[in-house]
XYZ file of C-alpha atoms in Angstrom:
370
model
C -18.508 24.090 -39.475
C -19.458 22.723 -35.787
C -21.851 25.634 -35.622
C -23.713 24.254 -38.929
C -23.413 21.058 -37.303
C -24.825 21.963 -34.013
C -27.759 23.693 -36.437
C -28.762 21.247 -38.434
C -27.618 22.626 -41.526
C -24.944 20.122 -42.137
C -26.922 16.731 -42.696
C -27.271 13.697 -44.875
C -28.845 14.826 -47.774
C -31.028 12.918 -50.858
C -30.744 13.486 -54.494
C -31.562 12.140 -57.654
C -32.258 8.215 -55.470
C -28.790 9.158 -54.080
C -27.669 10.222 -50.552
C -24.817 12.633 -49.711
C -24.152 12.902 -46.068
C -22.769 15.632 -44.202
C -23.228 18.118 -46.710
C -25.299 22.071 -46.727
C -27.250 23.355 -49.393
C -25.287 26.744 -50.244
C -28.844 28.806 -50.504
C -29.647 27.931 -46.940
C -25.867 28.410 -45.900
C -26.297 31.920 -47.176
C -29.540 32.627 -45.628
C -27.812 31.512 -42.287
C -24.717 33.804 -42.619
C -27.014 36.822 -42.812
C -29.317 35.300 -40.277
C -26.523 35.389 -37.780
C -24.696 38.438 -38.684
C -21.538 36.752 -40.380
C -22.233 38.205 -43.759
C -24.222 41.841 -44.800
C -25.610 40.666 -47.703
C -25.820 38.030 -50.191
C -22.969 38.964 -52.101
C -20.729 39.260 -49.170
C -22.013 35.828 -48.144
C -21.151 34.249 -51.462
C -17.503 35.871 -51.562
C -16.813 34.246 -47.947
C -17.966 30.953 -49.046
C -15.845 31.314 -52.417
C -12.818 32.172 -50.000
C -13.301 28.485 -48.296
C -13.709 27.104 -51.412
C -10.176 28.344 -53.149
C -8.477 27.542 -50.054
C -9.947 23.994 -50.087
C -12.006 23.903 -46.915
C -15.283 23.264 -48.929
C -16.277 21.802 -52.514
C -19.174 20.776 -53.958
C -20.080 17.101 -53.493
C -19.413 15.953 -57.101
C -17.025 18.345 -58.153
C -18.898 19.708 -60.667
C -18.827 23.416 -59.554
C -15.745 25.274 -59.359
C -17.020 28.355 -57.734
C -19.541 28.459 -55.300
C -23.242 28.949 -56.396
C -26.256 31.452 -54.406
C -28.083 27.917 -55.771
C -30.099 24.711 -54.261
C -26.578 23.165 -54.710
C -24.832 20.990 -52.455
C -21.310 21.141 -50.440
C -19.650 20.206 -48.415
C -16.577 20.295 -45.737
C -13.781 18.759 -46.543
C -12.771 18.229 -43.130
C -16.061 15.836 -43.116
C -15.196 13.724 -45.972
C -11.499 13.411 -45.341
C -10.387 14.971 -48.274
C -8.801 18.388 -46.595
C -5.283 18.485 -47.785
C -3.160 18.485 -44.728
C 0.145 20.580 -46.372
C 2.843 20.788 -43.888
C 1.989 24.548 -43.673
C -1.870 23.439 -42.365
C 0.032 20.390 -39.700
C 2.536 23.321 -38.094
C -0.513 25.796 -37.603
C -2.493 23.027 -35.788
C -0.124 22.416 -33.959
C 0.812 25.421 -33.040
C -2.586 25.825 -31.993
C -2.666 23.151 -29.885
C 0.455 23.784 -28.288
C -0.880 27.420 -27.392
C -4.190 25.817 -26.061
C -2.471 23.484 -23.382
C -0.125 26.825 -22.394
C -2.992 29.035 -21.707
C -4.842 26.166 -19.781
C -2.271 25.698 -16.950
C -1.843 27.587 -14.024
C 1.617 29.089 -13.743
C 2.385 29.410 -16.948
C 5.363 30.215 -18.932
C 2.949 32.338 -21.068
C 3.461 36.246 -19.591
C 2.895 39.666 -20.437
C 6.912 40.915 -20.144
C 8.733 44.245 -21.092
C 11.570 44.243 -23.118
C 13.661 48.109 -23.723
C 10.196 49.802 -22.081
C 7.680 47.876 -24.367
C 5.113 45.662 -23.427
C 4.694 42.190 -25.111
C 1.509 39.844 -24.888
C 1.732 36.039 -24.749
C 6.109 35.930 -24.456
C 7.863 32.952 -22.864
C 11.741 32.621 -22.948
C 13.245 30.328 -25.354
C 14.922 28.378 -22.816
C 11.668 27.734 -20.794
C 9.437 27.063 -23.678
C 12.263 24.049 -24.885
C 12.120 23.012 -21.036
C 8.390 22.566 -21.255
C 8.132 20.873 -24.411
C 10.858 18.067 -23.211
C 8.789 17.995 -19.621
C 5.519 17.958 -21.536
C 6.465 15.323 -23.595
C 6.035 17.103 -26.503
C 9.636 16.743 -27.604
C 11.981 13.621 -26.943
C 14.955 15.801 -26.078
C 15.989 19.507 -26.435
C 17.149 19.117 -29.649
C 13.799 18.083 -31.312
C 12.017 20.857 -29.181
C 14.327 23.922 -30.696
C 13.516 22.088 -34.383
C 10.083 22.519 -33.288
C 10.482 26.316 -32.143
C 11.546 26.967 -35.402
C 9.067 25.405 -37.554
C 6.467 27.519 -35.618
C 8.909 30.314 -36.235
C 9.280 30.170 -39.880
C 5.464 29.983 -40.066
C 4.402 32.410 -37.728
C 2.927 31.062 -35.025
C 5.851 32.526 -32.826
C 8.169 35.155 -33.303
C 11.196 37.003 -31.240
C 9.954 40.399 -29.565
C 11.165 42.664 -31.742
C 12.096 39.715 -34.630
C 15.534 40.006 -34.611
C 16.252 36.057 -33.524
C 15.127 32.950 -34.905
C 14.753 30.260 -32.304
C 17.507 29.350 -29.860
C 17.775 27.874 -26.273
C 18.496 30.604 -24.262
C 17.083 33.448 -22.731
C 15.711 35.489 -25.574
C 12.192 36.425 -25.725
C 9.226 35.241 -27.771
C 5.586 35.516 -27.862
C 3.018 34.107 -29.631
C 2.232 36.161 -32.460
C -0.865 34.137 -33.215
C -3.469 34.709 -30.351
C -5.545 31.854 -30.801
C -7.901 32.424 -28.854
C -9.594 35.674 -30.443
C -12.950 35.382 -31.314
C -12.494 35.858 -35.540
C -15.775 36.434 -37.816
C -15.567 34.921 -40.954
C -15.372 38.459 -43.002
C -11.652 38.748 -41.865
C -10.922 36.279 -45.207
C -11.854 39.118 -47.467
C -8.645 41.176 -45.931
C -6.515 38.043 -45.687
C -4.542 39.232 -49.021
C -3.930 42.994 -47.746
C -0.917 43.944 -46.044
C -1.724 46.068 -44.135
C -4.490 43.727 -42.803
C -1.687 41.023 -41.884
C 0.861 43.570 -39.819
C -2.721 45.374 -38.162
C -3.907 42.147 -37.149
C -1.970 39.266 -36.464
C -4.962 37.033 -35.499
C -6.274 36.465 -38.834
C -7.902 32.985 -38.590
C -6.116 32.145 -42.272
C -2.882 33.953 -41.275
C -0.016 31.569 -42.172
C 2.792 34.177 -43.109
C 5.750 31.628 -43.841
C 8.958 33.230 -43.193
C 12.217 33.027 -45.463
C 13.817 30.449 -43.150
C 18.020 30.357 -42.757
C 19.595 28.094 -45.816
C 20.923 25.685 -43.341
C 17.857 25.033 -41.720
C 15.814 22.203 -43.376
C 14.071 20.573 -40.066
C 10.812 21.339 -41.594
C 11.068 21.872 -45.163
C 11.716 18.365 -44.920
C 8.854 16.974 -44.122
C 6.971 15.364 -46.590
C 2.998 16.140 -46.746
C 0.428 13.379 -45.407
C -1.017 12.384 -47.719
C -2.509 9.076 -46.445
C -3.978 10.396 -43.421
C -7.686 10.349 -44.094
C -7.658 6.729 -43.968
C -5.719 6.231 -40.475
C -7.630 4.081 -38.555
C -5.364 3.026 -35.784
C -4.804 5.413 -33.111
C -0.821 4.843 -32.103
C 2.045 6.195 -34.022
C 4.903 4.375 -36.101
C 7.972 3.993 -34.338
C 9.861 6.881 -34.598
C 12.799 4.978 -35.885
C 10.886 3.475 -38.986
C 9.216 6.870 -40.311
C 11.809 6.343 -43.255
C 14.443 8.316 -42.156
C 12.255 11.692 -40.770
C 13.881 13.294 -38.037
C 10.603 14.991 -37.189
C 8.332 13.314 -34.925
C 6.066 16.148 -34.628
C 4.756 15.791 -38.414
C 4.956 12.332 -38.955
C 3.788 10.473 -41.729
C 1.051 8.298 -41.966
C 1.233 5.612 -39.047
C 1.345 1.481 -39.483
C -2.219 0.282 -37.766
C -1.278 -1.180 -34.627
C -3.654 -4.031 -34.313
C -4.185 -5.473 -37.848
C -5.026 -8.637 -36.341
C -7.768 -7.292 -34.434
C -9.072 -5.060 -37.663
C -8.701 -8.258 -40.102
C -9.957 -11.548 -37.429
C -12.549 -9.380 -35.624
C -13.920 -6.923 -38.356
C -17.117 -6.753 -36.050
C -18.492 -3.437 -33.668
C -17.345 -4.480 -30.263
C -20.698 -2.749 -28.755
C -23.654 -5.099 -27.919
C -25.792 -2.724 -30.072
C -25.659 0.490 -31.610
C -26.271 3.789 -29.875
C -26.842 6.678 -30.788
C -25.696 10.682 -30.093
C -29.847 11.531 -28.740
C -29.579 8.494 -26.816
C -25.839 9.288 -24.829
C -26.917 13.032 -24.557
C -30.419 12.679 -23.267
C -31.530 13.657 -19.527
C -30.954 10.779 -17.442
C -28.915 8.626 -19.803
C -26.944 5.844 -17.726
C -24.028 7.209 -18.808
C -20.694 9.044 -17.382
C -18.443 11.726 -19.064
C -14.755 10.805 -17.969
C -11.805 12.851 -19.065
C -8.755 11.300 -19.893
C -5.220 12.544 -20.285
C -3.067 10.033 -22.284
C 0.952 10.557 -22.398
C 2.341 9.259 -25.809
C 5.070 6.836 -25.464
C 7.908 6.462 -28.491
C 5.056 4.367 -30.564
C 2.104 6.253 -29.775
C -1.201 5.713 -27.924
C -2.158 2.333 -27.851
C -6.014 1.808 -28.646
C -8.615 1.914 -31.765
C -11.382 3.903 -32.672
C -14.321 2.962 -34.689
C -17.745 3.805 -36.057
C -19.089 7.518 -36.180
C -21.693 9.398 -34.918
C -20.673 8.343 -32.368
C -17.469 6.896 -32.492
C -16.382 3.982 -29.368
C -13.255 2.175 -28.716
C -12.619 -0.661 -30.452
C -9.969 -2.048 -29.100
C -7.236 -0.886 -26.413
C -3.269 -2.661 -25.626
C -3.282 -3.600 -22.056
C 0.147 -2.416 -21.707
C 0.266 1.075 -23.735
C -0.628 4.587 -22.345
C -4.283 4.564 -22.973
C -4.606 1.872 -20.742
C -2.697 3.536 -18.285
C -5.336 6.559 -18.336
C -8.191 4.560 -17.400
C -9.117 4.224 -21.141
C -11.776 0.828 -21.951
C -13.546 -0.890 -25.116
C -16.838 0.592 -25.687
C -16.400 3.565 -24.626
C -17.789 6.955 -26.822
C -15.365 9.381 -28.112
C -16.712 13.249 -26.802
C -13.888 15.270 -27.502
C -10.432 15.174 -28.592
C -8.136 18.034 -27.381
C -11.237 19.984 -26.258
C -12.851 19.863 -29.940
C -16.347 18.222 -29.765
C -16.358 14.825 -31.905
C -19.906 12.962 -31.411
C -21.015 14.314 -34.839
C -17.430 12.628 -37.079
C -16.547 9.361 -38.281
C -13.487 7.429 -37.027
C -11.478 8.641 -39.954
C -11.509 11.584 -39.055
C -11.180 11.563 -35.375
C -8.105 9.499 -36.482
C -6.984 12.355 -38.192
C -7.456 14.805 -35.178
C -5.656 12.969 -32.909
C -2.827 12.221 -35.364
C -2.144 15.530 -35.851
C -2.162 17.080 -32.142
C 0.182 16.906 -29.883
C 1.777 13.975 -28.164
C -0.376 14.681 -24.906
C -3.849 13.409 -25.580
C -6.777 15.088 -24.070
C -9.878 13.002 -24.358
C -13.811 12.978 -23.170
C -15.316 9.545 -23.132
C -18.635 8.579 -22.263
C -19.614 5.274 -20.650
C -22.282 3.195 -19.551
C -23.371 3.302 -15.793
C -22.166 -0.056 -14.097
């Protein structure tokens, strides 16, 4: 999807005295997939895009079209209208993801190669030192949420015990990551996805959410109760944990109270002097700096607002929360969130992004030149 983006091929679109925005036309889309070696041929290219479109990633703008059409037809992401379902099976992977992103990125980390009875594992960490980071990291409030958390990821996959004989405990048993996230994945790994033996050959399938039959007594995540309001979060800080209606889970929380609803209802207006736009902060020369911020969630979230799209700014920010702390300031652009490039998305959905990560915030901005 960013690499349509970054092409052009995902646009604002006119038809019939009507414009659609951010949507393809699925002729060109298959023209491109050949074009850069994703798909063979035609037909492969319209069984890839049918794979997107059963597991809801795109549809067509109007919903006329079931199955996806070798036509001058139009569709879209759902990730770019805000209507991609995020199931609690789609939350854990993210942020399992995410969690296995800000390992990786740290020197000395718990992340090793390790042997275990003469065999070699990739990506293992002890139980014990993974709950020890997540209560350090801030990722968990205490070691009891952090082993609830190993075992959601558990019972979906993302980690495992070396030989998968353990679910997840604090101690020192070994786990990896049976997930490696960072594998470069072409899209014709989706026609496999159903096969077996494609799952236990290759663990890195980009769709591979193999839930596991998870103990009786264990609910921590099967109770969770799927967002279904989160599409039109516009307030970047979390509930308090105490009022998310009796969820122990912080990690998968659901939709958050706005924060500033004064600010949203008395001061509807853009708090930038004028608009700007993406050419304009990307050009050679532009009086603007990147900055790169690293915001540490407190027990009710963030503290600031985003608004508008392409590009996105801060709306708003509360003097006394964490983004404040990080050097955060109205008018600033949104770049990135958690090292995903944002310029091209609307507020919703940067909302949504941010919502869904991890308690640590990693954010570009860009702003003006004093």
């Amino acid at each position: 999807r960013l690499r349509l983006h970054d092409g052009k091929l995902i646009k604002d679109r006119r038809y019939h005295l009507r414009t659609y925005p951010n949507c393809f036309v699925a002729k060109e889309l298959t023209d491109w997939l050949i074009d850069h070696k994703e798909a063979p041929d035609r037909e492969t290219g319209i069984r890839l895009m049918q794979k997107l479109m059963d597991h809801y990633i795109i549809h067509h703008v109007c919903d006329e079209h079931s199955d996806y059409k070798d036509a001058k037809l139009l569709y879209r992401f759902r990730k770019d209208d805000g209507t991609f379902p995020l199931s609690k099976d789609v939350k854990v992977f993210v942020r399992g993801q995410s969690l296995y992103e800000k390992l990786v990125s740290v020197e000395e980390s718990i992340l090793k190669v390790r042997e275990e009875n003469s065999v070699k594992y990739q990506r293992t960490f002890l139980g014990c030192e993974m709950i020890d980071w997540l209560v350090q990291e801030g990722e968990a409030e205490n070691r009891k949420e952090a082993v609830e958390l190993g075992r959601a990821l558990l019972e979906h996959g993302i980690i495992q015990h070396v030989s998968n004989r353990h679910h997840f405990f604090d101690g020192n048993i070994l786990y990896q990551f049976w997930i490696n996230f960072r594998r470069r994945r072409r899209l014709t790994e989706l026609l496999n996805e159903n096969s077996s033996r494609a799952l236990s050959e290759s663990p890195d399938s980009p769709f591979c959410l193999r839930k596991l039959n998870p103990d009786p007594g264990n609910t921590s995540f099967l109770s969770v109760q799927t967002n279904k309001e989160i599409k039109i979060v516009s307030a970047v800080r979390r509930s308090s944990i105490t009022s998310l209606a009796g969820n122990s889970n912080p990690y998968f929380s659901t939709a958050p109270a706005l924060v500033f609803p004064p600010v949203a209802e008395c001061n509807p207006k853009s708090v930038l002097k004028r608009p700007v736009t993406n050419e304009e902060l990307l050009s050679p020369g532009a009086p603007y700096v990147k900055k790169t911020l690293t915001i540490m969630g407190d027990a009710v979230g963030w503290g600031f607002v985003v608004r508008g799209g392409r590009p996105c700014h801060i709306q708003a920010v509360d003097p006394g929360g964490p983004a404040a702390a990080a050097g955060m300031k109205v008018c600033q652009f949104v770049f990135s969130v958690n090292g995903m490039y944002v310029l091209h998305l609307d507020y919703q959905t940067i909302s949504s992004l941010i919502m869904t990560g991890p308690r640590t915030l990693m954010m570009e901005v860009m702003e003006a030149i004093e």
